[in-house]
PDB file of C-alpha atoms in Angstrom:
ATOM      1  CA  UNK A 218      25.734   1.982   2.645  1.00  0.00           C
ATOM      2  CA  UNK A 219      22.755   4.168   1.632  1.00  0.00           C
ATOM      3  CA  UNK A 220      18.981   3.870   3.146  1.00  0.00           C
ATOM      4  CA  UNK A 221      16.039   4.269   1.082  1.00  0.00           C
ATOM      5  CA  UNK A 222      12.720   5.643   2.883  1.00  0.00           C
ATOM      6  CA  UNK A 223       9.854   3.815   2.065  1.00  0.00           C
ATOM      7  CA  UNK A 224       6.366   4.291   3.837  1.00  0.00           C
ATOM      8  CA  UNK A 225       7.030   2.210   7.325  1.00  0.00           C
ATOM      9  CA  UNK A 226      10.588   1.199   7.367  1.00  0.00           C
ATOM     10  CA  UNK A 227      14.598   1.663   5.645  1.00  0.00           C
ATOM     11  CA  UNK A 228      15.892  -0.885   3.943  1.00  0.00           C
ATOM     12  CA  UNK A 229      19.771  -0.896   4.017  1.00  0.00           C
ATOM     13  CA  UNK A 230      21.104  -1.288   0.503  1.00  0.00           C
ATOM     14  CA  UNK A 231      24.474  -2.911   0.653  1.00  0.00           C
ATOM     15  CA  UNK A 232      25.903  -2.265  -2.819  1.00  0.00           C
ATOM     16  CA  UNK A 233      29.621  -2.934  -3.663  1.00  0.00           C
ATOM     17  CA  UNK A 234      31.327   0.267  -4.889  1.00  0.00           C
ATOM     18  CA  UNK A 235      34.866  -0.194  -5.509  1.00  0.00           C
ATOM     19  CA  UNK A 236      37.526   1.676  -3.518  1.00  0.00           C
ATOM     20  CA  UNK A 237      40.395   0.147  -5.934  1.00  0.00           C
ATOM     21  CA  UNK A 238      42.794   2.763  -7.314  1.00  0.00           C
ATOM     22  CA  UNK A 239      42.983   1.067 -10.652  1.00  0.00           C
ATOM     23  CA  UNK A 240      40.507   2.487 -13.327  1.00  0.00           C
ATOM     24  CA  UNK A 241      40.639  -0.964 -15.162  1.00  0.00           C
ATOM     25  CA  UNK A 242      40.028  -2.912 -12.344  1.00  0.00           C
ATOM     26  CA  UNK A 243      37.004  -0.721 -11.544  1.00  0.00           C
ATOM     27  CA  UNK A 244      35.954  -0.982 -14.254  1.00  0.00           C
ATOM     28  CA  UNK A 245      36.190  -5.065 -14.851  1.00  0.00           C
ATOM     29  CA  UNK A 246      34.108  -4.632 -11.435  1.00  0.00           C
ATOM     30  CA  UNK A 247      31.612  -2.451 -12.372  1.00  0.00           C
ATOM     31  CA  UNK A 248      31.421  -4.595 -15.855  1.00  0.00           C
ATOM     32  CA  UNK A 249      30.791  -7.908 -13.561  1.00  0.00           C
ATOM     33  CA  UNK A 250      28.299  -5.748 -11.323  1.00  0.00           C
ATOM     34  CA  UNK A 251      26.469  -4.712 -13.995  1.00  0.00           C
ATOM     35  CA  UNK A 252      26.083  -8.437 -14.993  1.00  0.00           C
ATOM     36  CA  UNK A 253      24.832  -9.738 -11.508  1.00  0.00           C
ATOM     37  CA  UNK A 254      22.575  -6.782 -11.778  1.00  0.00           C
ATOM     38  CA  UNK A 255      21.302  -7.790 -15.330  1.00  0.00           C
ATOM     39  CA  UNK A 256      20.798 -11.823 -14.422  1.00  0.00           C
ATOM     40  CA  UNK A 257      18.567 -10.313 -11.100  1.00  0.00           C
ATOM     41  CA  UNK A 258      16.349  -8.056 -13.638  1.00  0.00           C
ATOM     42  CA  UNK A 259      15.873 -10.836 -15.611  1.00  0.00           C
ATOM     43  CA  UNK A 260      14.935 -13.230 -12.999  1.00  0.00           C
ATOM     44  CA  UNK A 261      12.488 -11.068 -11.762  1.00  0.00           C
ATOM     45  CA  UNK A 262      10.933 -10.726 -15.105  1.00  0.00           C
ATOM     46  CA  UNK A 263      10.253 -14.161 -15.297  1.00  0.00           C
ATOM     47  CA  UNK A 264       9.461 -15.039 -12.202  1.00  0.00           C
ATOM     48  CA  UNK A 265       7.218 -11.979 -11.372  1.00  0.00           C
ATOM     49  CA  UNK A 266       5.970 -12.080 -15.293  1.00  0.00           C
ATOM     50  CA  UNK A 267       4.238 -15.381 -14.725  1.00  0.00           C
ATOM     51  CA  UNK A 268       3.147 -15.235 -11.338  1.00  0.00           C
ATOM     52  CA  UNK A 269       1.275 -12.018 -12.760  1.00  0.00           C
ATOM     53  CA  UNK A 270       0.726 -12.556 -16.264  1.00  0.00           C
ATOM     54  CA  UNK A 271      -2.850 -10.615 -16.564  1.00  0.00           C
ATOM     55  CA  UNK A 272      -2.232  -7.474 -14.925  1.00  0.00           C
ATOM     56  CA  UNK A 273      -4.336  -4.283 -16.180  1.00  0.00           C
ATOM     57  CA  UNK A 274      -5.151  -0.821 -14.435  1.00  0.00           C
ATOM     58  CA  UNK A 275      -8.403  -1.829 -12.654  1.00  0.00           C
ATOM     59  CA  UNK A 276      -6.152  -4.209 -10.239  1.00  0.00           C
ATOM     60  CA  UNK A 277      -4.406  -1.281  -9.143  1.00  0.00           C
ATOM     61  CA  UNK A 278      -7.734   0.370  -8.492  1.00  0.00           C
ATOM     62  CA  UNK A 279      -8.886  -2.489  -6.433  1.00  0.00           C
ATOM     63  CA  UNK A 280      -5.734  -2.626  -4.776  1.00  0.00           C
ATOM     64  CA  UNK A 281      -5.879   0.994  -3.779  1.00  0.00           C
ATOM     65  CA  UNK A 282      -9.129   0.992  -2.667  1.00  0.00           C
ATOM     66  CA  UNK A 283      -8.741  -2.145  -0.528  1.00  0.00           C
ATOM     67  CA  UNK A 284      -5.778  -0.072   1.102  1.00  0.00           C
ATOM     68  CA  UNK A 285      -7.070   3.041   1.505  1.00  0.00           C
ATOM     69  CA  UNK A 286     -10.421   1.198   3.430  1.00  0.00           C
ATOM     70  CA  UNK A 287      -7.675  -0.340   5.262  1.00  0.00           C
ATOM     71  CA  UNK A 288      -6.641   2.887   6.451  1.00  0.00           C
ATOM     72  CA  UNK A 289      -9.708   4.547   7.066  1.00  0.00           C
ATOM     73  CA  UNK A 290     -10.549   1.545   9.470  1.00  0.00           C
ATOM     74  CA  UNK A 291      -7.586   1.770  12.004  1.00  0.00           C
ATOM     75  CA  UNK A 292      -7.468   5.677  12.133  1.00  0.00           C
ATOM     76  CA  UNK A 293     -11.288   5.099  12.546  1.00  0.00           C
ATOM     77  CA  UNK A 294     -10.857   2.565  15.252  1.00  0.00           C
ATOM     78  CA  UNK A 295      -8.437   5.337  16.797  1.00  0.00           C
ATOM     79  CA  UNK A 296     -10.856   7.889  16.823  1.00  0.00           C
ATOM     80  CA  UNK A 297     -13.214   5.497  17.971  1.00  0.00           C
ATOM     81  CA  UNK A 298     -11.450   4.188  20.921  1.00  0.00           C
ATOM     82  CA  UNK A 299     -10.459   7.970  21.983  1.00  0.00           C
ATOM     83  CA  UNK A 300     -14.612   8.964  22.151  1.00  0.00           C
ATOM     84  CA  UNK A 301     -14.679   7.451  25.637  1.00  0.00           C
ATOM     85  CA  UNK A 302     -11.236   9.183  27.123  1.00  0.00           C
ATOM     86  CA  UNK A 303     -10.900   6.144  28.844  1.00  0.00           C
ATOM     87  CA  UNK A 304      -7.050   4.529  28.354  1.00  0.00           C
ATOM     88  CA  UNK A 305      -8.036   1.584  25.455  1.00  0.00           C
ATOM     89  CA  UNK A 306      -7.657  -2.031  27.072  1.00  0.00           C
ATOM     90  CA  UNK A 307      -5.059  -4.118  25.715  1.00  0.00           C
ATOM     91  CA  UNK A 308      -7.963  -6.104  23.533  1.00  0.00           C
ATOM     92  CA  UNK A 309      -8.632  -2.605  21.586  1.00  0.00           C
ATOM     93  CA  UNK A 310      -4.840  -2.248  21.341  1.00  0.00           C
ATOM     94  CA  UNK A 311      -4.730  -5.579  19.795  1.00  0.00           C
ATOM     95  CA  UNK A 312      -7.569  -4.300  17.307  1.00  0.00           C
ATOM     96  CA  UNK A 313      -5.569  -1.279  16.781  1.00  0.00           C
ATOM     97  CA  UNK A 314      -2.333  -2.734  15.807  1.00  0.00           C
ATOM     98  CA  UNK A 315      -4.198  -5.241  13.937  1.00  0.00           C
ATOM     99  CA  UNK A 316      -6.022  -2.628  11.584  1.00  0.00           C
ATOM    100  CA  UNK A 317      -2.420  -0.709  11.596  1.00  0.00           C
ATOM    101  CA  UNK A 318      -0.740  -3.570  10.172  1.00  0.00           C
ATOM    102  CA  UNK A 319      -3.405  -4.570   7.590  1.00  0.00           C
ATOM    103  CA  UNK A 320      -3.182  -1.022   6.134  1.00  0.00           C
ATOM    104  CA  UNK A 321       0.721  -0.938   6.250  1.00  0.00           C
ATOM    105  CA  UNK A 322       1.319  -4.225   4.381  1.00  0.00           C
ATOM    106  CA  UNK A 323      -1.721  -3.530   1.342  1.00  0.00           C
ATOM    107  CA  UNK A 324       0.696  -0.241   1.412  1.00  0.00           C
ATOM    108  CA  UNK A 325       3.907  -1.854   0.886  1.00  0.00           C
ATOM    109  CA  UNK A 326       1.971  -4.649  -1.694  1.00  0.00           C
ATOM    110  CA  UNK A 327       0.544  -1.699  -3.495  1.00  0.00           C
ATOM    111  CA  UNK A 328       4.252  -0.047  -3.694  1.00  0.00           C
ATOM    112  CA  UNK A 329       5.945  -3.022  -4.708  1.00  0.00           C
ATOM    113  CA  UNK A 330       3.343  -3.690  -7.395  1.00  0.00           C
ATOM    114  CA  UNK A 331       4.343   0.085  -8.938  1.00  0.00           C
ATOM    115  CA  UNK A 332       7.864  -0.601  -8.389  1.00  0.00           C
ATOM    116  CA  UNK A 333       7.434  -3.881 -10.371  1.00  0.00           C
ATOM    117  CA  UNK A 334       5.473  -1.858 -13.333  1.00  0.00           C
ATOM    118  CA  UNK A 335       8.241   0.815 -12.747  1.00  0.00           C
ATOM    119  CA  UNK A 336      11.192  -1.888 -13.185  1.00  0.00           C
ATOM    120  CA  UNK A 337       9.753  -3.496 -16.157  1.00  0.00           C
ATOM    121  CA  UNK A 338       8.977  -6.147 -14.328  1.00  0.00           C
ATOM    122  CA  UNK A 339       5.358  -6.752 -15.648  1.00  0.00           C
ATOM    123  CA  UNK A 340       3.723  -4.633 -17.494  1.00  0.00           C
ATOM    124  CA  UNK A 341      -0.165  -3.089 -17.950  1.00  0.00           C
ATOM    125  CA  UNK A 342      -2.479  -4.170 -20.166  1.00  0.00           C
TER     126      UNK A 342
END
């Protein structure tokens, strides 16, 4: 199995590779693979394609802005919360972790929108 870095976590991939001998019966594998892989393109194509039918540039603009405000506020609530040198209480943890994980998942939505675009998933006006 191979891991692919993204910006907070791995995912595991778990794709079949054949450890048959047999060149034709890798290949009749592969051949069916390639298939499953094909139907799963498509799907998301369709599914994606209407669930995002209108998408230009200037949603990608707003999306990266909203994210990188995102991320200005928790490393700005960091810094804040340090000006005191007093250990934060658990409530400006909470407020913290809260602003951490706002940033983190407009990250991962602004990834997975490229990697849609990327995929031919949807495409840009």
């Amino acid at each position: 199995m191979s891991t692919i870095q993204t910006n907070s976590y791995r995912r595991q991939r778990d794709h079949f590779e054949p450890q048959d001998t047999d060149p034709q019966e890798q290949r009749r594998l592969r051949g069916l693979l390639e298939q499953i892989d094909y139907s799963a393109y498509i799907a998301n194509r369709e599914v994606i394609g209407q669930m995002l039918p209108k998408l230009d540039a200037s949603m990608f603009q707003k999306l990266a802005v909203l994210t990188a405000t995102a991320r200005a506020k928790w490393v700005s609530e960091g810094l804040r919360q340090s000006e005191s040198g007093a250990p934060s209480t658990p409530d400006q943890i909470a407020r913290l972790a809260s602003a951490r994980a706002a940033y983190e998942e407009l990250a991962e939505a602004y990834e997975g929108l490229r990697r849609m675009v990327e995929r031919g998933y949807v495409a840009i006006r």
